[in-house]
Structures are given as C-alpha cells and as structure tokens.
Amino acid sequence: MKIDLTTLTITKAHTHLLNKDFSVRELCDAYLAEIKKRDGTIHAFLEIFPQADLDEQIATAQALIDSGTKSLLAGIPIAMKDNILIKGKHASASSKILENYTATYDSTVASRLKNAGAIFIGRTNMDEFAMGSSTETSAYGVTRNPHDESRVPGGSSGGSAASVAMNGALVAMGSDTAGSVRQPASFCGLVGLKTTYGSVSRHGLIAMASSLDQIGPITKTVADAEILFNIIKGQDIFDSTTIPDATFEKMSILSAKKPVIGIPRHLVETEGLDPVVRANFDESVQKLIALGYEVQDIELPHVKYSLPTYYILMPGEVSSNLARFDGVKFGLLKEGDNLLDDYKKTRGQGFGREVRRRILVGTYVLSTGYYDAFYNKAQKARALITDDFIKAFKKVDVIITPTTPTPAFKIGEKISDPIQMYLADIFTVPANIARIPALTVPSGFADVDGKKLPLGLQFMAGECCENILFAVGKDFLGE
Ligand code: GLN
C-alpha cells in the first residue's frame, strides 16, 4: 500500500501496521526517502542513525507488532532534539563544545519511548543549548522552513518541527524553556505542547534553565501530542522536581461543562503584533464562539513583565548549568598555557556568541551586590505573574493568545538584533514562568510573498490541566 505520510497519525499508522498494510521497515523507509529528497536543503537533521542501528530498532518493533501489541508507539519513527540523551548516541545540543560527546545513559523520556517500541530515526538541529528562536545559533548551520525555504523554522526546536513538517518523521520531541516547542511548531504549521513543569522528567535533558525547561512533543494532530504526553509523563526518581502521579491526577480533573475561554486583550493588543496575526486571532475567537464556547475578557496585570523576568532568571540558571563545560568535567578541551588559559580557550572556542552572551549576563545578575537588584527581584516578579494566572483560572478554564507575534521570519532578518529575536517569545514565555501547560495548534495561513506561512493559536490552562488543552484543541481542529 502507498503510505500517505502527509495525513498519517500515530493511531492510523498503528492500525495499518497491525493489519499488515505495511511493515515497520516500509514505514521507516518511506520517511527515509523523504529525508533523502528534502533534507539536503532543509537540514532538519544533524544525524540520521546508522542503518544497522535502525535495523535493530525495526526488528524489535516489528516483533512487538507481530505479537499484536497494544502499544500505539510500536514502530513509529520519532525525531529527537539533539539535547535529549539516547544511550550510545551523540548529543551535542548543537554546540561545538559537545561535538564529541556520546550519551552514556538514556534520558527518562528516551527510555519511556523506547519501551513503547518507538523508533529513533535521528537527532535534529537546534539553537545552541536551546538558546534562540530560529536555529541560527546552531554551530552546525541553519535549518530551513519547509513551507518557505528562505525562512527560519523557528527555534530552538526548529529541526524537530521541520522534520515533521517535511515528513522526515511522524512526530518529534523538543524542549521548551520559553517557547522552543510552540514557536517552531507554529512556524511549521504543527501542534506543539509545553507540558506542566514537573510533569515530564528532565533526567537526561541537557539543561538550559532548570526551573523552566520541559520536554514536549511536536506533532500533526492534538491526539498524537496527547498519546506522546501520556507515555513520557510521570514521576521519576531521577528528577526530584517531577510531580507525584497521584497529585497530577488530582489536579487534572476535567469538569463535564464546556471550558470557558479567557482573552487577555491588553496583551494581545501589543504594538509588535503583525496585523495578519491579529486578523487570524480574531477569526480563531469567532470560530471558538461558533463552536459554542463562552469567551470572556480577562486581566493578567503582571504578565507584561514576563520577558524581562525571563531574561534575568534564565541567564542566571544558564551560567550555573553551563559551568560544567570546562573541558575537564565535560566538553572538548582546548589546551592553553595554564588552567585559566585552558578555560578561556575551551569556552571561547567551544561556545558560540549567544551562549557566551547569556553566561556573561547570568554571571552578572547572580553576582554579590547585584543579586538582590536583579535575580531576587525577578523571583518576586515570577511569583506575581504566577499569581495572575492562578486568579484568572478561578474564572476561566483556558486562556488564548496568538502563539507568535509574526509568521516565520527570513533567515538572517533578526540574528544581529537579539532584542528583536527575544520578542518572538512574547506570548510563549509566560507559561514557562508560571509553570503551566500550553498548546499551540495551527490556525491558518498568512499570504506573504506568494507563500502560505502557517500561523498558530496558543491555549494555556492551569497546572496539570493538559487534558483541558487536548479537549479544546481537538475541538478547534475538528479532530
Ligand atoms: N527563544 C528563547 C530563548 O532564546 C526560548 C528558548 C527555549 O525555549 N529553549 O531563550
């Protein structure tokens, strides 16, 4: 049977595999053929795993299928972001400093996917250490947007999003510290889920900012994101910040009534919003009303401070997390004349510009004398922002915004202006600050220069209420 990769979902693939309409090998080969056709230009992948390794995974998955497994992921090809460890595979976080690093253990997410029978097809390009919104800070070259190759796919999980959009994998994994799953998913016309902080283990995720990082799926449908979430979530003894399963269950109760939707108009009416995004957002609101949702205006008074708060907390955590890459504990050693010289050479040559910028800012905001003025103040702002959401979720069940203020921008357009680049996260960063889940779904297209550029709508819900996001997201997409 000819496999239609464009409309394939996890559930459909599973049924076809069980019915023997195609084999696990035929499914993988179909994706590999697309990769061969397009990835020379798109560059979504840093590596496609060696055939011998794929063969082994295929054999294991086919045996599961032949046994009539109920595991929906058996034989499903997944692309993994280059900061999620898979035992025996390189993981570089798209940095030169880790170019020779091989993972000695599986991340919890990789081991849960593996146990479910998934097939890791390759590792995907990203912004270096997940710092960026375009994949342009990768030490291994930019990824192109499959919808318009002159544009970025978003970032930092740009390779993961592009891999799914070009049919190089059925689904992909990314990580989201301020929007890195949702923004590229939106730029590539896909679904992306930022999970509740602590719902998914960070064990084996190369850390960027530990109080904000979460792993999440990038998929074509909300149902696929839900399937993956249910496999990767759960308490983990290797990550003490994971939420106990019973607590998660208790907090995730979905009431029978139709969720009420809140719109923070004061945020949506921001200056930098592209009129085309604004018009698309208004259409999405109308669509939700037509679907029978009650829509209310809400206020989130402190949320406008999210981006500045993030750009203090995140660099602070980055400077501390990246201290381990000193050429001795981790990272490629560049030898100098003495120890200090070793450090300078290793970090000067191993880290790119954006990473160095953030380490410097982070060291500054954490330094004695400035700690109270910056880091402590940002912690207080984080508490106020979180409180805004807690109050809002007493009135409404879901909050919506556009996912990004503009459609995908041109390669090179923002890379020399960090502030412009940082503004790409204006709608996505609040969910990380408040630790709540957020889902982006495709909401239409902008016609720009004769190309159709995808746009996204973001839904946010209270902690552990991913189920509400799945319900509303499916309804919105008509799944
Ligand atoms: N673009 C944001 C940044 O550069 C988000 C990164 C992320 O979510 N990993 O920090």
PDB file of C-alpha atoms in Angstrom, residues 308-317 361-385 433:
ATOM      1  CA  PRO A 308      12.275  40.854  31.217  1.00  0.00           C
ATOM      2  CA  THR A 309      11.794  38.437  34.135  1.00  0.00           C
ATOM      3  CA  TYR A 310      12.822  35.539  31.886  1.00  0.00           C
ATOM      4  CA  TYR A 311      15.928  37.364  30.649  1.00  0.00           C
ATOM      5  CA  ILE A 312      17.169  37.607  34.264  1.00  0.00           C
ATOM      6  CA  LEU A 313      16.186  34.207  35.644  1.00  0.00           C
ATOM      7  CA  MET A 314      17.179  32.204  32.549  1.00  0.00           C
ATOM      8  CA  PRO A 315      20.744  33.596  32.150  1.00  0.00           C
ATOM      9  CA  GLY A 316      21.300  33.127  35.897  1.00  0.00           C
ATOM     10  CA  GLU A 317      20.418  29.456  35.592  1.00  0.00           C
ATOM     11  CA  VAL A 361      24.614  38.258  31.754  1.00  0.00           C
ATOM     12  CA  GLY A 362      23.885  35.385  34.138  1.00  0.00           C
ATOM     13  CA  THR A 363      27.161  35.745  35.995  1.00  0.00           C
ATOM     14  CA  TYR A 364      26.406  39.442  36.373  1.00  0.00           C
ATOM     15  CA  VAL A 365      22.830  39.081  37.700  1.00  0.00           C
ATOM     16  CA  LEU A 366      23.976  36.478  40.237  1.00  0.00           C
ATOM     17  CA  SER A 367      26.995  38.425  41.445  1.00  0.00           C
ATOM     18  CA  THR A 368      27.264  39.710  45.030  1.00  0.00           C
ATOM     19  CA  GLY A 369      25.939  43.242  45.170  1.00  0.00           C
ATOM     20  CA  TYR A 370      23.601  42.770  42.182  1.00  0.00           C
ATOM     21  CA  TYR A 371      21.817  39.597  43.235  1.00  0.00           C
ATOM     22  CA  ASP A 372      19.061  41.421  45.142  1.00  0.00           C
ATOM     23  CA  ALA A 373      18.565  44.068  42.484  1.00  0.00           C
ATOM     24  CA  PHE A 374      18.173  41.550  39.658  1.00  0.00           C
ATOM     25  CA  TYR A 375      17.745  37.884  40.489  1.00  0.00           C
ATOM     26  CA  ASN A 376      15.713  38.307  43.673  1.00  0.00           C
ATOM     27  CA  LYS A 377      13.529  40.942  42.077  1.00  0.00           C
ATOM     28  CA  ALA A 378      12.887  38.661  39.112  1.00  0.00           C
ATOM     29  CA  GLN A 379      11.897  35.861  41.514  1.00  0.00           C
ATOM     30  CA  LYS A 380       9.343  38.226  43.046  1.00  0.00           C
ATOM     31  CA  ALA A 381       8.030  39.154  39.604  1.00  0.00           C
ATOM     32  CA  ARG A 382       7.730  35.423  38.828  1.00  0.00           C
ATOM     33  CA  ALA A 383       5.531  34.994  41.919  1.00  0.00           C
ATOM     34  CA  LEU A 384       3.270  37.884  40.837  1.00  0.00           C
ATOM     35  CA  ILE A 385       2.942  36.529  37.277  1.00  0.00           C
ATOM     36  CA  ILE A 433       7.362  31.430  34.130  1.00  0.00           C
TER      37      ILE A 433
END
